[in-house]
Amino acid sequence: MDEEGWFSVTPEEIAIRHAGRCTGHEVVIDAFSGVGGNAIQFARKGCHVIAIDIDPAKVALAMNNAKVYGVEEYIDFIVGDFFALAPSLKGDIVFLSPPWGGPSYKDVQTFTLELLKPVDGYTLFKVAQAITPNIIMFLPRNINLEQVAELCRLSSPPLELEVELNHVQNYLKGVTLYFGSTVAAPPRFSIRM
Ligand code: ADP
């Protein structure tokens, strides 16, 4: 783990919940894999993971972490820009834990999709949707849910959505959005047109 990794990595119990939505034997693309916290849990569930990060140092740490967990053979590590790679990627689920812009997400009352880096959330979602409608997004706890609902409405056909609030020791750490087949049945919250 590097210094940034400590606040960027998804807490393990949340990564385990995310991985619970894959059925195993599926290919999961982890678009911003960082030090590998999510990729490792998807691999532990029996998925094949394509773990992408633009920073070679992060990928080296992720490879080491995957070895510690004994799952390195289930993960293909790629150093690269997700947006450049996306048109050539195939997968059953895309997992997106994009840069929130560091801890400053806490300074705004409502975190809008425009604040995501390096591109806004609408563009990011469109890029992921070109791969598959089965998308899991992990976002700040103050994310604007009206904009999220708009993401579903703008999709053709409109996508089903489940919103999960992720608490760690009674602290709301983030919000997970499940789209497409990653929605649990029966859905807790769905939008239909
Ligand atoms: P946070 O703001 O949540 O701390 P970071 O800035 O640490 O997020 O970014 C999360 C991860 O995404 C980092 O490991 C970073 O290297 C990676 N990353 C950023 N841009 C891209 C990109 N275009 N393609 C792939 N990985 C990226």
JSON list of C-alpha atoms and ligand atoms in Angstrom, two decimals:
[
{"chain": "A", "resi": 1, "resn": "MET", "atom": "CA", "xyz": [0.00, 0.00, 0.00]},
{"chain": "A", "resi": 2, "resn": "ASP", "atom": "CA", "xyz": [1.28, 3.50, -0.76]},
{"chain": "A", "resi": 3, "resn": "GLU", "atom": "CA", "xyz": [0.19, 6.65, 1.12]},
{"chain": "A", "resi": 4, "resn": "GLU", "atom": "CA", "xyz": [-2.64, 7.47, -1.32]},
{"chain": "A", "resi": 5, "resn": "GLY", "atom": "CA", "xyz": [-3.79, 3.85, -1.28]},
{"chain": "A", "resi": 6, "resn": "TRP", "atom": "CA", "xyz": [-4.83, 4.10, 2.37]},
{"chain": "A", "resi": 7, "resn": "PHE", "atom": "CA", "xyz": [-7.67, 6.51, 1.62]},
{"chain": "A", "resi": 8, "resn": "SER", "atom": "CA", "xyz": [-8.36, 5.36, -1.94]},
{"chain": "A", "resi": 9, "resn": "VAL", "atom": "CA", "xyz": [-8.76, 1.61, -1.40]},
{"chain": "A", "resi": 10, "resn": "THR", "atom": "CA", "xyz": [-12.31, 0.30, -0.97]},
{"chain": "A", "resi": 11, "resn": "PRO", "atom": "CA", "xyz": [-12.70, -1.05, 2.58]},
{"chain": "A", "resi": 12, "resn": "GLU", "atom": "CA", "xyz": [-12.49, -4.84, 2.42]},
{"chain": "A", "resi": 13, "resn": "GLU", "atom": "CA", "xyz": [-16.03, -5.51, 3.70]},
{"chain": "A", "resi": 14, "resn": "ILE", "atom": "CA", "xyz": [-17.45, -3.26, 0.96]},
{"chain": "A", "resi": 15, "resn": "ALA", "atom": "CA", "xyz": [-15.29, -4.89, -1.74]},
{"chain": "A", "resi": 16, "resn": "ILE", "atom": "CA", "xyz": [-16.59, -8.29, -0.56]},
{"chain": "A", "resi": 17, "resn": "ARG", "atom": "CA", "xyz": [-20.19, -7.05, -1.01]},
{"chain": "A", "resi": 18, "resn": "HIS", "atom": "CA", "xyz": [-19.41, -5.79, -4.52]},
{"chain": "A", "resi": 19, "resn": "ALA", "atom": "CA", "xyz": [-17.91, -9.15, -5.41]},
{"chain": "A", "resi": 20, "resn": "GLY", "atom": "CA", "xyz": [-21.03, -10.89, -4.10]},
{"chain": "A", "resi": 21, "resn": "ARG", "atom": "CA", "xyz": [-22.82, -9.60, -7.21]},
{"chain": "A", "resi": 22, "resn": "CYS", "atom": "CA", "xyz": [-20.72, -11.62, -9.63]},
{"chain": "A", "resi": 23, "resn": "THR", "atom": "CA", "xyz": [-21.65, -15.24, -10.10]},
{"chain": "A", "resi": 24, "resn": "GLY", "atom": "CA", "xyz": [-18.13, -16.56, -10.67]},
{"chain": "A", "resi": 25, "resn": "HIS", "atom": "CA", "xyz": [-16.71, -17.56, -14.06]},
{"chain": "A", "resi": 26, "resn": "GLU", "atom": "CA", "xyz": [-17.59, -14.07, -15.26]},
{"chain": "A", "resi": 27, "resn": "VAL", "atom": "CA", "xyz": [-15.09, -11.58, -16.61]},
{"chain": "A", "resi": 28, "resn": "VAL", "atom": "CA", "xyz": [-15.00, -8.42, -14.50]},
{"chain": "A", "resi": 29, "resn": "ILE", "atom": "CA", "xyz": [-13.23, -5.29, -15.73]},
{"chain": "A", "resi": 30, "resn": "ASP", "atom": "CA", "xyz": [-11.91, -3.20, -12.84]},
{"chain": "A", "resi": 31, "resn": "ALA", "atom": "CA", "xyz": [-11.32, 0.08, -14.65]},
{"chain": "A", "resi": 32, "resn": "PHE", "atom": "CA", "xyz": [-9.43, 2.03, -11.94]},
{"chain": "A", "resi": 33, "resn": "SER", "atom": "CA", "xyz": [-8.00, -0.84, -9.92]},
{"chain": "A", "resi": 34, "resn": "GLY", "atom": "CA", "xyz": [-5.58, 1.10, -7.70]},
{"chain": "A", "resi": 35, "resn": "VAL", "atom": "CA", "xyz": [-3.81, -1.23, -5.26]},
{"chain": "A", "resi": 36, "resn": "GLY", "atom": "CA", "xyz": [-6.24, -4.05, -6.09]},
{"chain": "A", "resi": 37, "resn": "GLY", "atom": "CA", "xyz": [-8.71, -4.15, -3.18]},
{"chain": "A", "resi": 38, "resn": "ASN", "atom": "CA", "xyz": [-11.71, -4.82, -5.43]},
{"chain": "A", "resi": 39, "resn": "ALA", "atom": "CA", "xyz": [-9.96, -6.92, -8.07]},
{"chain": "A", "resi": 40, "resn": "ILE", "atom": "CA", "xyz": [-8.79, -9.32, -5.35]},
{"chain": "A", "resi": 41, "resn": "GLN", "atom": "CA", "xyz": [-12.31, -9.84, -3.98]},
{"chain": "A", "resi": 42, "resn": "PHE", "atom": "CA", "xyz": [-13.78, -10.43, -7.47]},
{"chain": "A", "resi": 43, "resn": "ALA", "atom": "CA", "xyz": [-11.02, -13.01, -8.08]},
{"chain": "A", "resi": 44, "resn": "ARG", "atom": "CA", "xyz": [-11.73, -14.67, -4.72]},
{"chain": "A", "resi": 45, "resn": "LYS", "atom": "CA", "xyz": [-15.32, -15.13, -5.93]},
{"chain": "A", "resi": 46, "resn": "GLY", "atom": "CA", "xyz": [-14.05, -17.10, -8.93]},
{"chain": "A", "resi": 47, "resn": "CYS", "atom": "CA", "xyz": [-14.24, -14.34, -11.53]},
{"chain": "A", "resi": 48, "resn": "HIS", "atom": "CA", "xyz": [-11.56, -13.57, -14.06]},
{"chain": "A", "resi": 49, "resn": "VAL", "atom": "CA", "xyz": [-10.54, -9.95, -13.57]},
{"chain": "A", "resi": 50, "resn": "ILE", "atom": "CA", "xyz": [-9.02, -7.44, -15.96]},
{"chain": "A", "resi": 51, "resn": "ALA", "atom": "CA", "xyz": [-7.47, -4.89, -13.60]},
{"chain": "A", "resi": 52, "resn": "ILE", "atom": "CA", "xyz": [-6.50, -1.59, -15.20]},
{"chain": "A", "resi": 53, "resn": "ASP", "atom": "CA", "xyz": [-4.65, 1.34, -13.70]},
{"chain": "A", "resi": 54, "resn": "ILE", "atom": "CA", "xyz": [-2.80, 4.17, -15.38]},
{"chain": "A", "resi": 55, "resn": "ASP", "atom": "CA", "xyz": [-0.13, 4.27, -12.66]},
{"chain": "A", "resi": 56, "resn": "PRO", "atom": "CA", "xyz": [2.52, 1.51, -12.96]},
{"chain": "A", "resi": 57, "resn": "ALA", "atom": "CA", "xyz": [3.38, 1.85, -9.25]},
{"chain": "A", "resi": 58, "resn": "LYS", "atom": "CA", "xyz": [-0.26, 1.10, -8.32]},
{"chain": "A", "resi": 59, "resn": "VAL", "atom": "CA", "xyz": [-0.28, -1.93, -10.61]},
{"chain": "A", "resi": 60, "resn": "ALA", "atom": "CA", "xyz": [2.94, -3.23, -9.03]},
{"chain": "A", "resi": 61, "resn": "LEU", "atom": "CA", "xyz": [1.36, -2.90, -5.56]},
{"chain": "A", "resi": 62, "resn": "ALA", "atom": "CA", "xyz": [-1.85, -4.58, -6.78]},
{"chain": "A", "resi": 63, "resn": "MET", "atom": "CA", "xyz": [0.15, -7.51, -8.19]},
{"chain": "A", "resi": 64, "resn": "ASN", "atom": "CA", "xyz": [1.92, -7.93, -4.90]},
{"chain": "A", "resi": 65, "resn": "ASN", "atom": "CA", "xyz": [-1.37, -7.73, -2.96]},
{"chain": "A", "resi": 66, "resn": "ALA", "atom": "CA", "xyz": [-2.97, -10.32, -5.27]},
{"chain": "A", "resi": 67, "resn": "LYS", "atom": "CA", "xyz": [-0.04, -12.65, -4.55]},
{"chain": "A", "resi": 68, "resn": "VAL", "atom": "CA", "xyz": [-0.57, -12.20, -0.80]},
{"chain": "A", "resi": 69, "resn": "TYR", "atom": "CA", "xyz": [-4.20, -13.30, -1.30]},
{"chain": "A", "resi": 70, "resn": "GLY", "atom": "CA", "xyz": [-3.15, -16.12, -3.65]},
{"chain": "A", "resi": 71, "resn": "VAL", "atom": "CA", "xyz": [-5.35, -14.92, -6.55]},
{"chain": "A", "resi": 72, "resn": "GLU", "atom": "CA", "xyz": [-2.79, -13.48, -8.98]},
{"chain": "A", "resi": 73, "resn": "GLU", "atom": "CA", "xyz": [-3.49, -16.13, -11.64]},
{"chain": "A", "resi": 74, "resn": "TYR", "atom": "CA", "xyz": [-7.12, -14.94, -11.90]},
{"chain": "A", "resi": 75, "resn": "ILE", "atom": "CA", "xyz": [-6.21, -11.32, -12.61]},
{"chain": "A", "resi": 76, "resn": "ASP", "atom": "CA", "xyz": [-4.78, -9.80, -15.80]},
{"chain": "A", "resi": 77, "resn": "PHE", "atom": "CA", "xyz": [-3.02, -6.59, -14.78]},
{"chain": "A", "resi": 78, "resn": "ILE", "atom": "CA", "xyz": [-2.83, -3.83, -17.35]},
{"chain": "A", "resi": 79, "resn": "VAL", "atom": "CA", "xyz": [-0.98, -0.52, -17.01]},
{"chain": "A", "resi": 80, "resn": "GLY", "atom": "CA", "xyz": [-3.02, 1.84, -19.15]},
{"chain": "A", "resi": 81, "resn": "ASP", "atom": "CA", "xyz": [-5.70, 4.47, -19.57]},
{"chain": "A", "resi": 82, "resn": "PHE", "atom": "CA", "xyz": [-9.14, 2.88, -19.23]},
{"chain": "A", "resi": 83, "resn": "PHE", "atom": "CA", "xyz": [-10.61, 5.31, -21.77]},
{"chain": "A", "resi": 84, "resn": "ALA", "atom": "CA", "xyz": [-8.03, 4.40, -24.40]},
{"chain": "A", "resi": 85, "resn": "LEU", "atom": "CA", "xyz": [-8.44, 0.66, -23.74]},
{"chain": "A", "resi": 86, "resn": "ALA", "atom": "CA", "xyz": [-12.24, 0.58, -23.41]},
{"chain": "A", "resi": 87, "resn": "PRO", "atom": "CA", "xyz": [-13.13, 0.12, -27.13]},
{"chain": "A", "resi": 88, "resn": "SER", "atom": "CA", "xyz": [-11.08, -3.10, -27.23]},
{"chain": "A", "resi": 89, "resn": "LEU", "atom": "CA", "xyz": [-12.33, -4.56, -23.91]},
{"chain": "A", "resi": 90, "resn": "LYS", "atom": "CA", "xyz": [-14.88, -7.35, -23.50]},
{"chain": "A", "resi": 91, "resn": "GLY", "atom": "CA", "xyz": [-16.36, -8.31, -20.15]},
{"chain": "A", "resi": 92, "resn": "ASP", "atom": "CA", "xyz": [-19.52, -9.34, -18.30]},
{"chain": "A", "resi": 93, "resn": "ILE", "atom": "CA", "xyz": [-19.31, -6.66, -15.58]},
{"chain": "A", "resi": 94, "resn": "VAL", "atom": "CA", "xyz": [-17.54, -3.29, -15.47]},
{"chain": "A", "resi": 95, "resn": "PHE", "atom": "CA", "xyz": [-16.58, -2.13, -12.00]},
{"chain": "A", "resi": 96, "resn": "LEU", "atom": "CA", "xyz": [-15.97, 1.62, -11.68]},
{"chain": "A", "resi": 97, "resn": "SER", "atom": "CA", "xyz": [-14.39, 3.18, -8.63]},
{"chain": "A", "resi": 98, "resn": "PRO", "atom": "CA", "xyz": [-13.18, 6.32, -10.42]},
{"chain": "A", "resi": 99, "resn": "PRO", "atom": "CA", "xyz": [-11.06, 9.05, -8.81]},
{"chain": "A", "resi": 100, "resn": "TRP", "atom": "CA", "xyz": [-13.23, 11.07, -6.43]},
{"chain": "A", "resi": 101, "resn": "GLY", "atom": "CA", "xyz": [-10.65, 13.86, -6.48]},
{"chain": "A", "resi": 102, "resn": "GLY", "atom": "CA", "xyz": [-9.08, 12.84, -3.15]},
{"chain": "A", "resi": 103, "resn": "PRO", "atom": "CA", "xyz": [-10.62, 13.54, 0.28]},
{"chain": "A", "resi": 104, "resn": "SER", "atom": "CA", "xyz": [-12.02, 16.93, -0.91]},
{"chain": "A", "resi": 105, "resn": "TYR", "atom": "CA", "xyz": [-15.33, 15.21, -1.86]},
{"chain": "A", "resi": 106, "resn": "LYS", "atom": "CA", "xyz": [-16.24, 15.81, 1.79]},
{"chain": "A", "resi": 107, "resn": "ASP", "atom": "CA", "xyz": [-16.06, 19.59, 1.29]},
{"chain": "A", "resi": 108, "resn": "VAL", "atom": "CA", "xyz": [-19.11, 19.80, -0.97]},
{"chain": "A", "resi": 109, "resn": "GLN", "atom": "CA", "xyz": [-22.65, 19.23, 0.23]},
{"chain": "A", "resi": 110, "resn": "THR", "atom": "CA", "xyz": [-23.67, 17.35, -2.91]},
{"chain": "A", "resi": 111, "resn": "PHE", "atom": "CA", "xyz": [-21.12, 15.56, -5.05]},
{"chain": "A", "resi": 112, "resn": "THR", "atom": "CA", "xyz": [-22.25, 15.95, -8.64]},
{"chain": "A", "resi": 113, "resn": "LEU", "atom": "CA", "xyz": [-21.29, 13.58, -11.46]},
{"chain": "A", "resi": 114, "resn": "GLU", "atom": "CA", "xyz": [-19.37, 16.45, -13.05]},
{"chain": "A", "resi": 115, "resn": "LEU", "atom": "CA", "xyz": [-16.85, 16.34, -10.17]},
{"chain": "A", "resi": 116, "resn": "LEU", "atom": "CA", "xyz": [-15.58, 12.86, -11.04]},
{"chain": "A", "resi": 117, "resn": "LYS", "atom": "CA", "xyz": [-12.11, 12.67, -12.58]},
{"chain": "A", "resi": 118, "resn": "PRO", "atom": "CA", "xyz": [-10.65, 12.43, -15.19]},
{"chain": "A", "resi": 119, "resn": "VAL", "atom": "CA", "xyz": [-14.01, 12.75, -17.03]},
{"chain": "A", "resi": 120, "resn": "ASP", "atom": "CA", "xyz": [-17.52, 13.45, -15.74]},
{"chain": "A", "resi": 121, "resn": "GLY", "atom": "CA", "xyz": [-19.76, 10.60, -14.60]},
{"chain": "A", "resi": 122, "resn": "TYR", "atom": "CA", "xyz": [-22.07, 10.76, -17.63]},
{"chain": "A", "resi": 123, "resn": "THR", "atom": "CA", "xyz": [-19.17, 10.28, -20.05]},
{"chain": "A", "resi": 124, "resn": "LEU", "atom": "CA", "xyz": [-17.64, 7.56, -17.87]},
{"chain": "A", "resi": 125, "resn": "PHE", "atom": "CA", "xyz": [-20.95, 5.70, -17.74]},
{"chain": "A", "resi": 126, "resn": "LYS", "atom": "CA", "xyz": [-21.36, 5.89, -21.53]},
{"chain": "A", "resi": 127, "resn": "VAL", "atom": "CA", "xyz": [-17.88, 4.43, -22.06]},
{"chain": "A", "resi": 128, "resn": "ALA", "atom": "CA", "xyz": [-18.64, 1.56, -19.66]},
{"chain": "A", "resi": 129, "resn": "GLN", "atom": "CA", "xyz": [-22.06, 0.94, -21.22]},
{"chain": "A", "resi": 130, "resn": "ALA", "atom": "CA", "xyz": [-20.46, 0.39, -24.60]},
{"chain": "A", "resi": 131, "resn": "ILE", "atom": "CA", "xyz": [-18.84, -2.69, -22.99]},
{"chain": "A", "resi": 132, "resn": "THR", "atom": "CA", "xyz": [-21.81, -3.98, -20.96]},
{"chain": "A", "resi": 133, "resn": "PRO", "atom": "CA", "xyz": [-24.96, -2.69, -19.17]},
{"chain": "A", "resi": 134, "resn": "ASN", "atom": "CA", "xyz": [-23.85, -4.64, -16.09]},
{"chain": "A", "resi": 135, "resn": "ILE", "atom": "CA", "xyz": [-22.05, -1.90, -14.21]},
{"chain": "A", "resi": 136, "resn": "ILE", "atom": "CA", "xyz": [-21.13, -1.43, -10.56]},
{"chain": "A", "resi": 137, "resn": "MET", "atom": "CA", "xyz": [-20.09, 2.09, -9.48]},
{"chain": "A", "resi": 138, "resn": "PHE", "atom": "CA", "xyz": [-18.66, 3.00, -6.08]},
{"chain": "A", "resi": 139, "resn": "LEU", "atom": "CA", "xyz": [-19.15, 6.70, -5.39]},
{"chain": "A", "resi": 140, "resn": "PRO", "atom": "CA", "xyz": [-18.96, 9.25, -2.56]},
{"chain": "A", "resi": 141, "resn": "ARG", "atom": "CA", "xyz": [-21.70, 9.12, 0.08]},
{"chain": "A", "resi": 142, "resn": "ASN", "atom": "CA", "xyz": [-22.93, 12.61, -0.94]},
{"chain": "A", "resi": 143, "resn": "ILE", "atom": "CA", "xyz": [-23.42, 11.69, -4.62]},
{"chain": "A", "resi": 144, "resn": "ASN", "atom": "CA", "xyz": [-26.35, 13.42, -6.32]},
{"chain": "A", "resi": 145, "resn": "LEU", "atom": "CA", "xyz": [-28.89, 10.59, -6.66]},
{"chain": "A", "resi": 146, "resn": "GLU", "atom": "CA", "xyz": [-31.10, 12.59, -9.00]},
{"chain": "A", "resi": 147, "resn": "GLN", "atom": "CA", "xyz": [-28.26, 12.62, -11.51]},
{"chain": "A", "resi": 148, "resn": "VAL", "atom": "CA", "xyz": [-27.81, 8.89, -10.97]},
{"chain": "A", "resi": 149, "resn": "ALA", "atom": "CA", "xyz": [-31.49, 8.30, -11.76]},
{"chain": "A", "resi": 150, "resn": "GLU", "atom": "CA", "xyz": [-30.94, 10.35, -14.90]},
{"chain": "A", "resi": 151, "resn": "LEU", "atom": "CA", "xyz": [-28.18, 7.94, -15.96]},
{"chain": "A", "resi": 152, "resn": "CYS", "atom": "CA", "xyz": [-30.78, 5.16, -15.99]},
{"chain": "A", "resi": 153, "resn": "ARG", "atom": "CA", "xyz": [-33.42, 7.20, -17.78]},
{"chain": "A", "resi": 154, "resn": "LEU", "atom": "CA", "xyz": [-30.96, 8.29, -20.47]},
{"chain": "A", "resi": 155, "resn": "SER", "atom": "CA", "xyz": [-30.08, 4.66, -21.22]},
{"chain": "A", "resi": 156, "resn": "SER", "atom": "CA", "xyz": [-31.90, 2.87, -23.96]},
{"chain": "A", "resi": 157, "resn": "PRO", "atom": "CA", "xyz": [-33.63, 0.69, -22.84]},
{"chain": "A", "resi": 158, "resn": "PRO", "atom": "CA", "xyz": [-33.75, 2.34, -19.38]},
{"chain": "A", "resi": 159, "resn": "LEU", "atom": "CA", "xyz": [-31.58, 0.44, -16.93]},
{"chain": "A", "resi": 160, "resn": "GLU", "atom": "CA", "xyz": [-32.64, -1.01, -13.62]},
{"chain": "A", "resi": 161, "resn": "LEU", "atom": "CA", "xyz": [-30.77, 0.48, -10.66]},
{"chain": "A", "resi": 162, "resn": "GLU", "atom": "CA", "xyz": [-30.11, -0.52, -7.09]},
{"chain": "A", "resi": 163, "resn": "VAL", "atom": "CA", "xyz": [-28.57, 1.93, -4.63]},
{"chain": "A", "resi": 164, "resn": "GLU", "atom": "CA", "xyz": [-26.68, 0.54, -1.65]},
{"chain": "A", "resi": 165, "resn": "LEU", "atom": "CA", "xyz": [-25.43, 2.68, 1.23]},
{"chain": "A", "resi": 166, "resn": "ASN", "atom": "CA", "xyz": [-22.14, 1.28, 2.50]},
{"chain": "A", "resi": 167, "resn": "HIS", "atom": "CA", "xyz": [-21.49, 1.74, 6.21]},
{"chain": "A", "resi": 168, "resn": "VAL", "atom": "CA", "xyz": [-18.29, 0.75, 7.94]},
{"chain": "A", "resi": 169, "resn": "GLN", "atom": "CA", "xyz": [-18.55, 0.80, 11.73]},
{"chain": "A", "resi": 170, "resn": "ASN", "atom": "CA", "xyz": [-21.66, 3.03, 11.58]},
{"chain": "A", "resi": 171, "resn": "TYR", "atom": "CA", "xyz": [-19.90, 5.48, 9.28]},
{"chain": "A", "resi": 172, "resn": "LEU", "atom": "CA", "xyz": [-21.37, 6.01, 5.80]},
{"chain": "A", "resi": 173, "resn": "LYS", "atom": "CA", "xyz": [-18.29, 5.42, 3.67]},
{"chain": "A", "resi": 174, "resn": "GLY", "atom": "CA", "xyz": [-19.80, 5.48, 0.18]},
{"chain": "A", "resi": 175, "resn": "VAL", "atom": "CA", "xyz": [-22.66, 4.57, -2.11]},
{"chain": "A", "resi": 176, "resn": "THR", "atom": "CA", "xyz": [-22.69, 1.66, -4.52]},
{"chain": "A", "resi": 177, "resn": "LEU", "atom": "CA", "xyz": [-24.81, 1.76, -7.66]},
{"chain": "A", "resi": 178, "resn": "TYR", "atom": "CA", "xyz": [-25.67, -1.55, -9.27]},
{"chain": "A", "resi": 179, "resn": "PHE", "atom": "CA", "xyz": [-26.95, -1.52, -12.85]},
{"chain": "A", "resi": 180, "resn": "GLY", "atom": "CA", "xyz": [-28.24, -4.22, -15.19]},
{"chain": "A", "resi": 181, "resn": "SER", "atom": "CA", "xyz": [-27.77, -7.82, -14.09]},
{"chain": "A", "resi": 182, "resn": "THR", "atom": "CA", "xyz": [-25.76, -6.79, -11.02]},
{"chain": "A", "resi": 183, "resn": "VAL", "atom": "CA", "xyz": [-29.03, -5.62, -9.39]},
{"chain": "A", "resi": 184, "resn": "ALA", "atom": "CA", "xyz": [-30.05, -8.07, -6.67]},
{"chain": "A", "resi": 185, "resn": "ALA", "atom": "CA", "xyz": [-33.41, -9.76, -7.11]},
{"chain": "A", "resi": 186, "resn": "PRO", "atom": "CA", "xyz": [-35.85, -8.51, -5.91]},
{"chain": "A", "resi": 187, "resn": "PRO", "atom": "CA", "xyz": [-34.51, -4.97, -6.44]},
{"chain": "A", "resi": 188, "resn": "ARG", "atom": "CA", "xyz": [-34.69, -2.63, -3.44]},
{"chain": "A", "resi": 189, "resn": "PHE", "atom": "CA", "xyz": [-35.08, 0.43, -5.63]},
{"chain": "A", "resi": 190, "resn": "SER", "atom": "CA", "xyz": [-35.78, 0.42, -9.31]},
{"chain": "A", "resi": 191, "resn": "ILE", "atom": "CA", "xyz": [-36.67, 2.94, -11.93]},
{"chain": "A", "resi": 192, "resn": "ARG", "atom": "CA", "xyz": [-38.92, 1.99, -14.81]},
{"chain": "A", "resi": 193, "resn": "MET", "atom": "CA", "xyz": [-40.12, 4.25, -17.61]},
{"chain": "B", "resi": 1, "resn": "ADP", "atom": "P1", "xyz": [-9.34, 9.02, -5.36]},
{"chain": "B", "resi": 1, "resn": "ADP", "atom": "O1", "xyz": [-9.65, 10.44, -5.73]},
{"chain": "B", "resi": 1, "resn": "ADP", "atom": "O2", "xyz": [-10.59, 8.19, -5.14]},
{"chain": "B", "resi": 1, "resn": "ADP", "atom": "O3", "xyz": [-8.32, 8.87, -4.28]},
{"chain": "B", "resi": 1, "resn": "ADP", "atom": "P2", "xyz": [-7.31, 8.36, -7.28]},
{"chain": "B", "resi": 1, "resn": "ADP", "atom": "O4", "xyz": [-6.92, 9.70, -7.82]},
{"chain": "B", "resi": 1, "resn": "ADP", "atom": "O5", "xyz": [-6.37, 7.69, -6.33]},
{"chain": "B", "resi": 1, "resn": "ADP", "atom": "O6", "xyz": [-8.76, 8.37, -6.68]},
{"chain": "B", "resi": 1, "resn": "ADP", "atom": "O7", "xyz": [-7.57, 7.41, -8.52]},
{"chain": "B", "resi": 1, "resn": "ADP", "atom": "C1", "xyz": [-8.00, 6.09, -8.35]},
{"chain": "B", "resi": 1, "resn": "ADP", "atom": "C2", "xyz": [-7.15, 5.22, -9.22]},
{"chain": "B", "resi": 1, "resn": "ADP", "atom": "O8", "xyz": [-7.50, 5.43, -10.57]},
{"chain": "B", "resi": 1, "resn": "ADP", "atom": "C3", "xyz": [-5.66, 5.52, -9.08]},
{"chain": "B", "resi": 1, "resn": "ADP", "atom": "O9", "xyz": [-4.96, 4.33, -8.80]},
{"chain": "B", "resi": 1, "resn": "ADP", "atom": "C4", "xyz": [-5.30, 6.13, -10.42]},
{"chain": "B", "resi": 1, "resn": "ADP", "atom": "O10", "xyz": [-3.96, 5.80, -10.82]},
{"chain": "B", "resi": 1, "resn": "ADP", "atom": "C5", "xyz": [-6.32, 5.47, -11.34]},
{"chain": "B", "resi": 1, "resn": "ADP", "atom": "N1", "xyz": [-6.60, 6.19, -12.58]},
{"chain": "B", "resi": 1, "resn": "ADP", "atom": "C6", "xyz": [-6.78, 7.52, -12.75]},
{"chain": "B", "resi": 1, "resn": "ADP", "atom": "N2", "xyz": [-7.07, 7.80, -14.04]},
{"chain": "B", "resi": 1, "resn": "ADP", "atom": "C7", "xyz": [-7.09, 6.62, -14.70]},
{"chain": "B", "resi": 1, "resn": "ADP", "atom": "C8", "xyz": [-7.35, 6.22, -16.06]},
{"chain": "B", "resi": 1, "resn": "ADP", "atom": "N3", "xyz": [-7.65, 7.11, -16.99]},
{"chain": "B", "resi": 1, "resn": "ADP", "atom": "N4", "xyz": [-7.31, 4.90, -16.37]},
{"chain": "B", "resi": 1, "resn": "ADP", "atom": "C9", "xyz": [-7.02, 3.98, -15.43]},
{"chain": "B", "resi": 1, "resn": "ADP", "atom": "N5", "xyz": [-6.73, 4.28, -14.15]},
{"chain": "B", "resi": 1, "resn": "ADP", "atom": "C10", "xyz": [-6.79, 5.58, -13.77]}
]
